[in-house]
Amino acid sequence: MAHRLGLLLPLLLGQLCSQLLGTSGNSILHYWNLRAENGSWGSKRIQDNASAVSAHTLLFSLNYQHVQTPFEITLWIMLASLAKIGFHLYNKIPAVVPESCLLIFVGLIMGALIYSLNDKSPPVMNSDIFFLYLLPPIVLDAGYFMPSRPFFENIGTILLYAVVGTMWNAFGIGLSLYGICQVKFFNLEDVSLLHNLWFGSLIAAVDPVAVLSVFEEIHVNEKLHILVFGESLLNDAVTVVLYKLFKSFSEMPSIKPLDILAGIGKFFLVGIGGIFIGLLFGMIAAFTTRFTKTIRVIEPLFVFLYSYLSYLTAEMFHLSGIVA
């Protein structure tokens, strides 16, 4: 009995280690079967081989699929950060080419390398990954460092540019492309109006990163700067709403006038609902930070968490997470 317990103890310890290391323990079961099939625990050679296989599996295993999504997202962010550092270390490059264009160029190079190696696009990158993980930090950075007083003093003009101007761009591009598709020379008559409007909503928003960086360098008029900055911040929300609206219309077998009215109502509901969600979480954050005078170290964490929660909550109710 003592001899059997002495043999079982390493087996039990190995099973525990396999659970801690994330292995399935199949090698240990194989090791047990080899012992059982060979009477009196088998020959020494079989025991040694099974022990080597079991020990190799326990000491090292690779499960890339388990960490693929956060690992690749972290690598993308790290690459963009390293590229940004390199651009600023070598000052002559940003003086000739805007930083945003350089980052796009780096992204094109990396995309070409990934495509040439795998002959397909990265499996992790999809719309959910972008909207849930990559977009919120960008919007939070733009909103947190936004000059609040000039923004709200010119909120009427900013909304005019962001809402009316963006919708004008989206419908103008979509209708123009639809008119071009009707020309028989291009052989694109099968492209519907909804698909053209869908594409127009995709590219209607302008992100003037290079223009804003030039404005900061030359110290342009504050009002002009906040108009361009505010429009670039809010036009993303308008285009996301238009994009999802035209996408849902394209998936419908038929569109009725009631569906169009519901879409117009949803457009305003999404924006107003996003504002309400943002105000709610902003008040909760303000109330919470009243009690952090002695533990200032967690205040940045609250800023990030409440902002991210407002974004996710708005998306959960199909509202505008960007506005929230």
PDB file of C-alpha atoms in Angstrom:
ATOM      1  CA  MET A   1       0.000   0.000   0.000  1.00  0.00           C
ATOM      2  CA  ALA A   2       2.796   2.411   0.859  1.00  0.00           C
ATOM      3  CA  HIS A   3       4.489   1.600  -2.457  1.00  0.00           C
ATOM      4  CA  ARG A   4       1.278   2.366  -4.380  1.00  0.00           C
ATOM      5  CA  LEU A   5       0.835   5.662  -2.525  1.00  0.00           C
ATOM      6  CA  GLY A   6       4.409   6.592  -3.341  1.00  0.00           C
ATOM      7  CA  LEU A   7       3.655   6.100  -7.031  1.00  0.00           C
ATOM      8  CA  LEU A   8       0.345   7.921  -6.914  1.00  0.00           C
ATOM      9  CA  LEU A   9       1.687  11.034  -5.169  1.00  0.00           C
ATOM     10  CA  PRO A  10       3.774  12.291  -8.141  1.00  0.00           C
ATOM     11  CA  LEU A  11       0.815  11.578 -10.407  1.00  0.00           C
ATOM     12  CA  LEU A  12      -1.526  13.687  -8.291  1.00  0.00           C
ATOM     13  CA  LEU A  13       1.029  16.492  -8.087  1.00  0.00           C
ATOM     14  CA  GLY A  14       1.439  16.373 -11.861  1.00  0.00           C
ATOM     15  CA  GLN A  15      -2.319  16.596 -12.345  1.00  0.00           C
ATOM     16  CA  LEU A  16      -2.431  19.655 -10.081  1.00  0.00           C
ATOM     17  CA  CYS A  17       0.410  21.307 -12.005  1.00  0.00           C
ATOM     18  CA  SER A  18      -1.308  20.576 -15.299  1.00  0.00           C
ATOM     19  CA  GLN A  19      -4.432  22.375 -14.099  1.00  0.00           C
ATOM     20  CA  LEU A  20      -2.375  25.346 -12.947  1.00  0.00           C
ATOM     21  CA  LEU A  21      -0.442  25.532 -16.217  1.00  0.00           C
ATOM     22  CA  GLY A  22      -3.592  25.191 -18.322  1.00  0.00           C
ATOM     23  CA  THR A  23      -2.824  21.762 -19.827  1.00  0.00           C
ATOM     24  CA  SER A  24      -5.537  19.201 -20.294  1.00  0.00           C
ATOM     25  CA  GLY A  25      -3.819  16.386 -18.468  1.00  0.00           C
ATOM     26  CA  ASN A  26      -4.063  13.969 -21.413  1.00  0.00           C
ATOM     27  CA  SER A  27      -0.384  13.148 -21.141  1.00  0.00           C
ATOM     28  CA  ILE A  28      -0.851  12.131 -17.510  1.00  0.00           C
ATOM     29  CA  LEU A  29      -3.766   9.842 -18.388  1.00  0.00           C
ATOM     30  CA  HIS A  30      -1.608   8.358 -21.120  1.00  0.00           C
ATOM     31  CA  TYR A  31       1.138   7.834 -18.555  1.00  0.00           C
ATOM     32  CA  TRP A  32      -1.319   6.070 -16.221  1.00  0.00           C
ATOM     33  CA  ASN A  33      -2.589   3.809 -19.031  1.00  0.00           C
ATOM     34  CA  LEU A  34       0.930   2.788 -19.992  1.00  0.00           C
ATOM     35  CA  ARG A  35       1.587   1.707 -16.421  1.00  0.00           C
ATOM     36  CA  ALA A  36      -1.692  -0.175 -16.131  1.00  0.00           C
ATOM     37  CA  GLU A  37      -1.354  -2.029 -19.441  1.00  0.00           C
ATOM     38  CA  ASN A  38       2.088  -3.439 -18.674  1.00  0.00           C
ATOM     39  CA  GLY A  39       1.259  -5.410 -15.524  1.00  0.00           C
ATOM     40  CA  SER A  40       3.490  -4.592 -12.564  1.00  0.00           C
ATOM     41  CA  TRP A  41       3.666  -0.954 -13.829  1.00  0.00           C
ATOM     42  CA  GLY A  42       5.484  -1.825 -17.077  1.00  0.00           C
ATOM     43  CA  SER A  43       9.090  -1.959 -18.128  1.00  0.00           C
ATOM     44  CA  LYS A  44      11.555   0.717 -17.128  1.00  0.00           C
ATOM     45  CA  ARG A  45      12.001   1.956 -20.707  1.00  0.00           C
ATOM     46  CA  ILE A  46       8.260   2.564 -21.197  1.00  0.00           C
ATOM     47  CA  GLN A  47       8.049   4.263 -17.835  1.00  0.00           C
ATOM     48  CA  ASP A  48      10.956   6.548 -18.665  1.00  0.00           C
ATOM     49  CA  ASN A  49       9.516   7.515 -22.076  1.00  0.00           C
ATOM     50  CA  ALA A  50       6.097   8.255 -20.615  1.00  0.00           C
ATOM     51  CA  SER A  51       7.689  10.294 -17.847  1.00  0.00           C
ATOM     52  CA  ALA A  52       9.655  12.332 -20.407  1.00  0.00           C
ATOM     53  CA  VAL A  53       6.519  13.069 -22.462  1.00  0.00           C
ATOM     54  CA  SER A  54       4.544  13.983 -19.350  1.00  0.00           C
ATOM     55  CA  ALA A  55       7.278  16.216 -17.952  1.00  0.00           C
ATOM     56  CA  HIS A  56       7.744  17.955 -21.305  1.00  0.00           C
ATOM     57  CA  THR A  57       4.026  18.722 -21.543  1.00  0.00           C
ATOM     58  CA  LEU A  58       3.838  19.950 -17.986  1.00  0.00           C
ATOM     59  CA  LEU A  59       6.865  22.220 -18.109  1.00  0.00           C
ATOM     60  CA  PHE A  60       6.052  23.972 -21.399  1.00  0.00           C
ATOM     61  CA  SER A  61       2.875  24.480 -23.410  1.00  0.00           C
ATOM     62  CA  LEU A  62       1.656  27.054 -25.923  1.00  0.00           C
ATOM     63  CA  ASN A  63      -1.922  28.318 -26.075  1.00  0.00           C
ATOM     64  CA  TYR A  64      -1.794  31.359 -28.346  1.00  0.00           C
ATOM     65  CA  GLN A  65      -5.497  31.223 -29.173  1.00  0.00           C
ATOM     66  CA  HIS A  66      -6.315  31.952 -25.542  1.00  0.00           C
ATOM     67  CA  VAL A  67      -4.503  35.339 -25.591  1.00  0.00           C
ATOM     68  CA  GLN A  68      -4.693  36.141 -29.301  1.00  0.00           C
ATOM     69  CA  THR A  69      -7.114  39.060 -29.178  1.00  0.00           C
ATOM     70  CA  PRO A  70      -5.563  41.133 -26.324  1.00  0.00           C
ATOM     71  CA  PHE A  71      -2.054  40.183 -27.433  1.00  0.00           C
ATOM     72  CA  GLU A  72      -2.486  41.464 -30.988  1.00  0.00           C
ATOM     73  CA  ILE A  73      -4.351  44.589 -29.868  1.00  0.00           C
ATOM     74  CA  THR A  74      -1.524  45.393 -27.455  1.00  0.00           C
ATOM     75  CA  LEU A  75       1.033  44.867 -30.216  1.00  0.00           C
ATOM     76  CA  TRP A  76      -0.852  47.270 -32.514  1.00  0.00           C
ATOM     77  CA  ILE A  77      -0.978  49.973 -29.857  1.00  0.00           C
ATOM     78  CA  MET A  78       2.680  49.387 -28.995  1.00  0.00           C
ATOM     79  CA  LEU A  79       3.685  49.686 -32.654  1.00  0.00           C
ATOM     80  CA  ALA A  80       1.803  52.975 -33.058  1.00  0.00           C
ATOM     81  CA  SER A  81       3.383  54.327 -29.858  1.00  0.00           C
ATOM     82  CA  LEU A  82       6.896  53.345 -30.945  1.00  0.00           C
ATOM     83  CA  ALA A  83       6.320  54.892 -34.355  1.00  0.00           C
ATOM     84  CA  LYS A  84       5.123  58.104 -32.704  1.00  0.00           C
ATOM     85  CA  ILE A  85       8.265  58.205 -30.544  1.00  0.00           C
ATOM     86  CA  GLY A  86      10.429  57.674 -33.617  1.00  0.00           C
ATOM     87  CA  PHE A  87       8.742  60.498 -35.509  1.00  0.00           C
ATOM     88  CA  HIS A  88       9.371  62.937 -32.671  1.00  0.00           C
ATOM     89  CA  LEU A  89      12.990  61.838 -32.207  1.00  0.00           C
ATOM     90  CA  TYR A  90      13.681  62.616 -35.846  1.00  0.00           C
ATOM     91  CA  ASN A  91      12.153  66.090 -36.156  1.00  0.00           C
ATOM     92  CA  LYS A  92      12.693  66.504 -39.893  1.00  0.00           C
ATOM     93  CA  ILE A  93      10.118  63.874 -40.897  1.00  0.00           C
ATOM     94  CA  PRO A  94       7.013  65.436 -39.216  1.00  0.00           C
ATOM     95  CA  ALA A  95       8.055  68.818 -40.617  1.00  0.00           C
ATOM     96  CA  VAL A  96       7.712  67.418 -44.159  1.00  0.00           C
ATOM     97  CA  VAL A  97       4.878  64.898 -43.768  1.00  0.00           C
ATOM     98  CA  PRO A  98       2.080  65.114 -41.145  1.00  0.00           C
ATOM     99  CA  GLU A  99       2.278  62.612 -38.329  1.00  0.00           C
ATOM    100  CA  SER A 100      -1.106  61.085 -39.157  1.00  0.00           C
ATOM    101  CA  CYS A 101       0.060  60.315 -42.702  1.00  0.00           C
ATOM    102  CA  LEU A 102       3.194  58.654 -41.346  1.00  0.00           C
ATOM    103  CA  LEU A 103       1.122  56.467 -39.021  1.00  0.00           C
ATOM    104  CA  ILE A 104      -1.135  55.489 -41.935  1.00  0.00           C
ATOM    105  CA  PHE A 105       1.986  54.590 -43.924  1.00  0.00           C
ATOM    106  CA  VAL A 106       3.269  52.395 -41.076  1.00  0.00           C
ATOM    107  CA  GLY A 107      -0.130  50.706 -40.863  1.00  0.00           C
ATOM    108  CA  LEU A 108      -0.111  50.009 -44.601  1.00  0.00           C
ATOM    109  CA  ILE A 109       3.334  48.431 -44.357  1.00  0.00           C
ATOM    110  CA  MET A 110       2.315  46.206 -41.437  1.00  0.00           C
ATOM    111  CA  GLY A 111      -0.926  45.242 -43.164  1.00  0.00           C
ATOM    112  CA  ALA A 112       0.978  44.284 -46.327  1.00  0.00           C
ATOM    113  CA  LEU A 113       3.384  42.155 -44.283  1.00  0.00           C
ATOM    114  CA  ILE A 114       0.544  40.369 -42.470  1.00  0.00           C
ATOM    115  CA  TYR A 115      -1.304  39.786 -45.731  1.00  0.00           C
ATOM    116  CA  SER A 116       1.805  38.477 -47.496  1.00  0.00           C
ATOM    117  CA  LEU A 117       2.585  36.052 -44.668  1.00  0.00           C
ATOM    118  CA  ASN A 118      -0.930  34.766 -44.002  1.00  0.00           C
ATOM    119  CA  ASP A 119      -2.561  35.510 -47.362  1.00  0.00           C
ATOM    120  CA  LYS A 120      -5.526  36.905 -45.443  1.00  0.00           C
ATOM    121  CA  SER A 121      -6.438  39.774 -43.145  1.00  0.00           C
ATOM    122  CA  PRO A 122      -5.647  39.540 -39.399  1.00  0.00           C
ATOM    123  CA  PRO A 123      -8.275  37.284 -37.794  1.00  0.00           C
ATOM    124  CA  VAL A 124      -8.655  39.508 -34.736  1.00  0.00           C
ATOM    125  CA  MET A 125      -9.455  42.760 -36.487  1.00  0.00           C
ATOM    126  CA  ASN A 126     -13.191  43.267 -36.943  1.00  0.00           C
ATOM    127  CA  SER A 127     -15.749  45.981 -36.271  1.00  0.00           C
ATOM    128  CA  ASP A 128     -16.461  44.796 -32.710  1.00  0.00           C
ATOM    129  CA  ILE A 129     -12.780  44.878 -31.758  1.00  0.00           C
ATOM    130  CA  PHE A 130     -12.444  48.399 -33.166  1.00  0.00           C
ATOM    131  CA  PHE A 131     -15.595  49.836 -31.601  1.00  0.00           C
ATOM    132  CA  LEU A 132     -15.178  48.169 -28.192  1.00  0.00           C
ATOM    133  CA  TYR A 133     -11.407  48.326 -27.600  1.00  0.00           C
ATOM    134  CA  LEU A 134      -9.624  50.757 -29.935  1.00  0.00           C
ATOM    135  CA  LEU A 135     -12.128  53.594 -30.375  1.00  0.00           C
ATOM    136  CA  PRO A 136     -13.009  54.386 -26.686  1.00  0.00           C
ATOM    137  CA  PRO A 137      -9.466  55.469 -25.652  1.00  0.00           C
ATOM    138  CA  ILE A 138      -9.231  57.739 -28.709  1.00  0.00           C
ATOM    139  CA  VAL A 139     -12.561  59.423 -27.956  1.00  0.00           C
ATOM    140  CA  LEU A 140     -11.732  59.685 -24.248  1.00  0.00           C
ATOM    141  CA  ASP A 141      -8.430  61.389 -25.019  1.00  0.00           C
ATOM    142  CA  ALA A 142     -10.112  63.905 -27.336  1.00  0.00           C
ATOM    143  CA  GLY A 143     -12.959  64.623 -24.906  1.00  0.00           C
ATOM    144  CA  TYR A 144     -10.855  64.811 -21.736  1.00  0.00           C
ATOM    145  CA  PHE A 145      -8.391  67.370 -23.121  1.00  0.00           C
ATOM    146  CA  MET A 146     -11.072  69.403 -24.882  1.00  0.00           C
ATOM    147  CA  PRO A 147     -11.244  73.072 -23.800  1.00  0.00           C
ATOM    148  CA  SER A 148     -14.738  73.036 -22.287  1.00  0.00           C
ATOM    149  CA  ARG A 149     -15.589  76.737 -22.109  1.00  0.00           C
ATOM    150  CA  PRO A 150     -14.870  77.652 -25.779  1.00  0.00           C
ATOM    151  CA  PHE A 151     -16.583  74.423 -26.851  1.00  0.00           C
ATOM    152  CA  PHE A 152     -19.904  75.204 -25.150  1.00  0.00           C
ATOM    153  CA  GLU A 153     -19.744  78.886 -26.121  1.00  0.00           C
ATOM    154  CA  ASN A 154     -19.733  77.829 -29.792  1.00  0.00           C
ATOM    155  CA  ILE A 155     -21.865  74.689 -29.451  1.00  0.00           C
ATOM    156  CA  GLY A 156     -24.467  75.926 -31.985  1.00  0.00           C
ATOM    157  CA  THR A 157     -21.951  76.421 -34.784  1.00  0.00           C
ATOM    158  CA  ILE A 158     -20.179  73.172 -33.907  1.00  0.00           C
ATOM    159  CA  LEU A 159     -23.440  71.201 -34.088  1.00  0.00           C
ATOM    160  CA  LEU A 160     -24.263  72.884 -37.404  1.00  0.00           C
ATOM    161  CA  TYR A 161     -20.970  71.737 -38.885  1.00  0.00           C
ATOM    162  CA  ALA A 162     -20.969  68.308 -37.204  1.00  0.00           C
ATOM    163  CA  VAL A 163     -24.587  67.279 -37.807  1.00  0.00           C
ATOM    164  CA  VAL A 164     -25.830  69.190 -40.841  1.00  0.00           C
ATOM    165  CA  GLY A 165     -22.435  69.340 -42.552  1.00  0.00           C
ATOM    166  CA  THR A 166     -21.713  65.639 -42.045  1.00  0.00           C
ATOM    167  CA  MET A 167     -25.166  64.614 -43.258  1.00  0.00           C
ATOM    168  CA  TRP A 168     -24.703  66.867 -46.280  1.00  0.00           C
ATOM    169  CA  ASN A 169     -21.416  65.113 -47.050  1.00  0.00           C
ATOM    170  CA  ALA A 170     -22.874  61.631 -46.558  1.00  0.00           C
ATOM    171  CA  PHE A 171     -25.948  62.183 -48.741  1.00  0.00           C
ATOM    172  CA  GLY A 172     -24.003  64.228 -51.285  1.00  0.00           C
ATOM    173  CA  ILE A 173     -21.379  61.506 -51.734  1.00  0.00           C
ATOM    174  CA  GLY A 174     -23.975  58.722 -51.780  1.00  0.00           C
ATOM    175  CA  LEU A 175     -26.268  60.393 -54.310  1.00  0.00           C
ATOM    176  CA  SER A 176     -23.360  61.437 -56.525  1.00  0.00           C
ATOM    177  CA  LEU A 177     -21.995  57.906 -56.583  1.00  0.00           C
ATOM    178  CA  TYR A 178     -25.449  56.534 -57.323  1.00  0.00           C
ATOM    179  CA  GLY A 179     -25.714  58.914 -60.283  1.00  0.00           C
ATOM    180  CA  ILE A 180     -22.339  57.710 -61.554  1.00  0.00           C
ATOM    181  CA  CYS A 181     -23.440  54.101 -61.156  1.00  0.00           C
ATOM    182  CA  GLN A 182     -26.370  54.753 -63.486  1.00  0.00           C
ATOM    183  CA  VAL A 183     -23.978  55.508 -66.337  1.00  0.00           C
ATOM    184  CA  LYS A 184     -23.899  52.357 -68.469  1.00  0.00           C
ATOM    185  CA  PHE A 185     -20.243  52.877 -69.376  1.00  0.00           C
ATOM    186  CA  PHE A 186     -19.131  51.927 -65.845  1.00  0.00           C
ATOM    187  CA  ASN A 187     -21.330  48.794 -65.730  1.00  0.00           C
ATOM    188  CA  LEU A 188     -22.378  49.443 -62.099  1.00  0.00           C
ATOM    189  CA  GLU A 189     -26.149  49.527 -62.438  1.00  0.00           C
ATOM    190  CA  ASP A 190     -26.548  46.705 -59.898  1.00  0.00           C
ATOM    191  CA  VAL A 191     -25.184  48.888 -57.054  1.00  0.00           C
ATOM    192  CA  SER A 192     -28.242  50.152 -55.188  1.00  0.00           C
ATOM    193  CA  LEU A 193     -28.866  53.580 -53.702  1.00  0.00           C
ATOM    194  CA  LEU A 194     -28.681  52.221 -50.153  1.00  0.00           C
ATOM    195  CA  HIS A 195     -25.230  50.773 -50.732  1.00  0.00           C
ATOM    196  CA  ASN A 196     -24.020  54.106 -52.100  1.00  0.00           C
ATOM    197  CA  LEU A 197     -25.459  55.946 -49.086  1.00  0.00           C
ATOM    198  CA  TRP A 198     -23.883  53.330 -46.837  1.00  0.00           C
ATOM    199  CA  PHE A 199     -20.493  54.031 -48.389  1.00  0.00           C
ATOM    200  CA  GLY A 200     -21.098  57.784 -48.211  1.00  0.00           C
ATOM    201  CA  SER A 201     -21.765  57.577 -44.467  1.00  0.00           C
ATOM    202  CA  LEU A 202     -18.541  55.604 -44.073  1.00  0.00           C
ATOM    203  CA  ILE A 203     -16.267  58.293 -45.520  1.00  0.00           C
ATOM    204  CA  ALA A 204     -18.281  61.439 -44.771  1.00  0.00           C
ATOM    205  CA  ALA A 205     -16.542  62.247 -41.476  1.00  0.00           C
ATOM    206  CA  VAL A 206     -13.298  64.170 -41.764  1.00  0.00           C
ATOM    207  CA  ASP A 207     -10.688  63.786 -39.029  1.00  0.00           C
ATOM    208  CA  PRO A 208      -8.486  66.915 -39.356  1.00  0.00           C
ATOM    209  CA  VAL A 209      -5.586  65.680 -37.225  1.00  0.00           C
ATOM    210  CA  ALA A 210      -2.969  67.268 -39.448  1.00  0.00           C
ATOM    211  CA  VAL A 211      -4.904  70.570 -39.611  1.00  0.00           C
ATOM    212  CA  LEU A 212      -5.238  70.722 -35.821  1.00  0.00           C
ATOM    213  CA  SER A 213      -1.532  70.020 -35.342  1.00  0.00           C
ATOM    214  CA  VAL A 214      -0.726  72.893 -37.715  1.00  0.00           C
ATOM    215  CA  PHE A 215      -3.184  75.136 -35.838  1.00  0.00           C
ATOM    216  CA  GLU A 216      -1.365  74.381 -32.571  1.00  0.00           C
ATOM    217  CA  GLU A 217       2.031  75.129 -34.086  1.00  0.00           C
ATOM    218  CA  ILE A 218       1.057  78.509 -35.548  1.00  0.00           C
ATOM    219  CA  HIS A 219      -1.247  79.405 -32.592  1.00  0.00           C
ATOM    220  CA  VAL A 220      -4.286  80.078 -34.733  1.00  0.00           C
ATOM    221  CA  ASN A 221      -7.362  81.923 -33.455  1.00  0.00           C
ATOM    222  CA  GLU A 222      -8.957  80.011 -30.568  1.00  0.00           C
ATOM    223  CA  LYS A 223     -12.465  80.165 -32.025  1.00  0.00           C
ATOM    224  CA  LEU A 224     -11.380  78.706 -35.359  1.00  0.00           C
ATOM    225  CA  HIS A 225      -9.456  75.981 -33.545  1.00  0.00           C
ATOM    226  CA  ILE A 226     -12.384  74.955 -31.342  1.00  0.00           C
ATOM    227  CA  LEU A 227     -14.796  74.928 -34.305  1.00  0.00           C
ATOM    228  CA  VAL A 228     -12.616  72.504 -36.238  1.00  0.00           C
ATOM    229  CA  PHE A 229     -11.841  70.459 -33.127  1.00  0.00           C
ATOM    230  CA  GLY A 230     -15.457  70.239 -31.950  1.00  0.00           C
ATOM    231  CA  GLU A 231     -16.717  69.316 -35.404  1.00  0.00           C
ATOM    232  CA  SER A 232     -14.128  66.542 -35.689  1.00  0.00           C
ATOM    233  CA  LEU A 233     -15.150  65.218 -32.278  1.00  0.00           C
ATOM    234  CA  LEU A 234     -18.910  65.062 -32.912  1.00  0.00           C
ATOM    235  CA  ASN A 235     -18.986  64.120 -36.580  1.00  0.00           C
ATOM    236  CA  ASP A 236     -17.805  60.619 -35.687  1.00  0.00           C
ATOM    237  CA  ALA A 237     -20.994  60.042 -33.706  1.00  0.00           C
ATOM    238  CA  VAL A 238     -23.134  61.222 -36.644  1.00  0.00           C
ATOM    239  CA  THR A 239     -21.366  58.964 -39.128  1.00  0.00           C
ATOM    240  CA  VAL A 240     -21.580  55.936 -36.831  1.00  0.00           C
ATOM    241  CA  VAL A 241     -25.339  56.435 -36.491  1.00  0.00           C
ATOM    242  CA  LEU A 242     -25.764  56.898 -40.250  1.00  0.00           C
ATOM    243  CA  TYR A 243     -23.586  53.872 -40.937  1.00  0.00           C
ATOM    244  CA  LYS A 244     -25.613  51.578 -38.680  1.00  0.00           C
ATOM    245  CA  LEU A 245     -28.879  53.023 -40.007  1.00  0.00           C
ATOM    246  CA  PHE A 246     -28.040  52.413 -43.677  1.00  0.00           C
ATOM    247  CA  LYS A 247     -26.624  48.998 -42.795  1.00  0.00           C
ATOM    248  CA  SER A 248     -29.900  47.960 -41.178  1.00  0.00           C
ATOM    249  CA  PHE A 249     -31.839  49.334 -44.169  1.00  0.00           C
ATOM    250  CA  SER A 250     -29.652  47.341 -46.563  1.00  0.00           C
ATOM    251  CA  GLU A 251     -30.404  44.121 -44.710  1.00  0.00           C
ATOM    252  CA  MET A 252     -34.186  44.635 -44.873  1.00  0.00           C
ATOM    253  CA  PRO A 253     -36.071  42.871 -47.685  1.00  0.00           C
ATOM    254  CA  SER A 254     -38.260  45.960 -48.173  1.00  0.00           C
ATOM    255  CA  ILE A 255     -38.322  49.461 -46.680  1.00  0.00           C
ATOM    256  CA  LYS A 256     -41.624  51.060 -45.766  1.00  0.00           C
ATOM    257  CA  PRO A 257     -42.291  54.760 -45.000  1.00  0.00           C
ATOM    258  CA  LEU A 258     -42.728  53.798 -41.351  1.00  0.00           C
ATOM    259  CA  ASP A 259     -39.196  52.370 -41.347  1.00  0.00           C
ATOM    260  CA  ILE A 260     -37.817  55.671 -42.646  1.00  0.00           C
ATOM    261  CA  LEU A 261     -39.659  57.632 -39.955  1.00  0.00           C
ATOM    262  CA  ALA A 262     -38.398  55.186 -37.334  1.00  0.00           C
ATOM    263  CA  GLY A 263     -34.857  55.657 -38.649  1.00  0.00           C
ATOM    264  CA  ILE A 264     -35.120  59.461 -38.402  1.00  0.00           C
ATOM    265  CA  GLY A 265     -36.484  59.168 -34.864  1.00  0.00           C
ATOM    266  CA  LYS A 266     -33.726  56.728 -33.952  1.00  0.00           C
ATOM    267  CA  PHE A 267     -31.131  59.192 -35.247  1.00  0.00           C
ATOM    268  CA  PHE A 268     -32.198  61.811 -32.699  1.00  0.00           C
ATOM    269  CA  LEU A 269     -32.796  59.213 -29.986  1.00  0.00           C
ATOM    270  CA  VAL A 270     -29.284  57.846 -30.341  1.00  0.00           C
ATOM    271  CA  GLY A 271     -27.694  61.278 -29.930  1.00  0.00           C
ATOM    272  CA  ILE A 272     -29.903  62.464 -27.061  1.00  0.00           C
ATOM    273  CA  GLY A 273     -29.662  59.094 -25.315  1.00  0.00           C
ATOM    274  CA  GLY A 274     -25.870  59.196 -25.547  1.00  0.00           C
ATOM    275  CA  ILE A 275     -25.851  62.645 -23.930  1.00  0.00           C
ATOM    276  CA  PHE A 276     -28.077  61.382 -21.100  1.00  0.00           C
ATOM    277  CA  ILE A 277     -25.842  58.353 -20.450  1.00  0.00           C
ATOM    278  CA  GLY A 278     -22.753  60.563 -20.442  1.00  0.00           C
ATOM    279  CA  LEU A 279     -24.292  63.029 -17.990  1.00  0.00           C
ATOM    280  CA  LEU A 280     -25.391  60.198 -15.702  1.00  0.00           C
ATOM    281  CA  PHE A 281     -21.956  58.621 -15.468  1.00  0.00           C
ATOM    282  CA  GLY A 282     -20.339  62.052 -15.215  1.00  0.00           C
ATOM    283  CA  MET A 283     -22.419  62.867 -12.128  1.00  0.00           C
ATOM    284  CA  ILE A 284     -21.619  59.458 -10.619  1.00  0.00           C
ATOM    285  CA  ALA A 285     -17.914  60.051 -11.231  1.00  0.00           C
ATOM    286  CA  ALA A 286     -18.098  63.525  -9.686  1.00  0.00           C
ATOM    287  CA  PHE A 287     -19.844  62.123  -6.611  1.00  0.00           C
ATOM    288  CA  THR A 288     -17.369  59.262  -6.262  1.00  0.00           C
ATOM    289  CA  THR A 289     -14.284  61.473  -6.501  1.00  0.00           C
ATOM    290  CA  ARG A 290     -15.517  63.539  -3.550  1.00  0.00           C
ATOM    291  CA  PHE A 291     -14.255  60.750  -1.293  1.00  0.00           C
ATOM    292  CA  THR A 292     -10.807  60.272  -2.854  1.00  0.00           C
ATOM    293  CA  LYS A 293      -8.937  63.138  -1.210  1.00  0.00           C
ATOM    294  CA  THR A 294      -6.692  60.776   0.739  1.00  0.00           C
ATOM    295  CA  ILE A 295      -6.305  58.201  -2.058  1.00  0.00           C
ATOM    296  CA  ARG A 296      -5.559  60.290  -5.135  1.00  0.00           C
ATOM    297  CA  VAL A 297      -3.817  57.380  -6.810  1.00  0.00           C
ATOM    298  CA  ILE A 298      -7.135  55.778  -7.883  1.00  0.00           C
ATOM    299  CA  GLU A 299      -8.676  58.945  -9.368  1.00  0.00           C
ATOM    300  CA  PRO A 300      -7.262  58.355 -12.892  1.00  0.00           C
ATOM    301  CA  LEU A 301      -8.673  54.840 -12.705  1.00  0.00           C
ATOM    302  CA  PHE A 302     -12.144  56.222 -11.943  1.00  0.00           C
ATOM    303  CA  VAL A 303     -11.874  58.639 -14.868  1.00  0.00           C
ATOM    304  CA  PHE A 304     -11.065  55.815 -17.258  1.00  0.00           C
ATOM    305  CA  LEU A 305     -13.550  53.288 -15.837  1.00  0.00           C
ATOM    306  CA  TYR A 306     -16.563  55.607 -15.694  1.00  0.00           C
ATOM    307  CA  SER A 307     -15.844  56.872 -19.199  1.00  0.00           C
ATOM    308  CA  TYR A 308     -15.486  53.366 -20.550  1.00  0.00           C
ATOM    309  CA  LEU A 309     -18.613  52.221 -18.712  1.00  0.00           C
ATOM    310  CA  SER A 310     -20.593  55.097 -20.193  1.00  0.00           C
ATOM    311  CA  TYR A 311     -19.424  54.067 -23.666  1.00  0.00           C
ATOM    312  CA  LEU A 312     -20.306  50.403 -23.125  1.00  0.00           C
ATOM    313  CA  THR A 313     -23.668  51.230 -21.513  1.00  0.00           C
ATOM    314  CA  ALA A 314     -24.631  53.446 -24.437  1.00  0.00           C
ATOM    315  CA  GLU A 315     -23.627  50.739 -26.910  1.00  0.00           C
ATOM    316  CA  MET A 316     -25.613  48.195 -24.905  1.00  0.00           C
ATOM    317  CA  PHE A 317     -28.784  50.248 -25.429  1.00  0.00           C
ATOM    318  CA  HIS A 318     -27.860  50.961 -29.098  1.00  0.00           C
ATOM    319  CA  LEU A 319     -27.129  54.614 -28.321  1.00  0.00           C
ATOM    320  CA  SER A 320     -24.112  56.713 -29.288  1.00  0.00           C
ATOM    321  CA  GLY A 321     -21.158  55.590 -27.199  1.00  0.00           C
ATOM    322  CA  ILE A 322     -18.987  58.337 -28.708  1.00  0.00           C
ATOM    323  CA  VAL A 323     -21.325  61.086 -27.491  1.00  0.00           C
ATOM    324  CA  ALA A 324     -21.671  59.376 -24.096  1.00  0.00           C
TER     325      ALA A 324
END
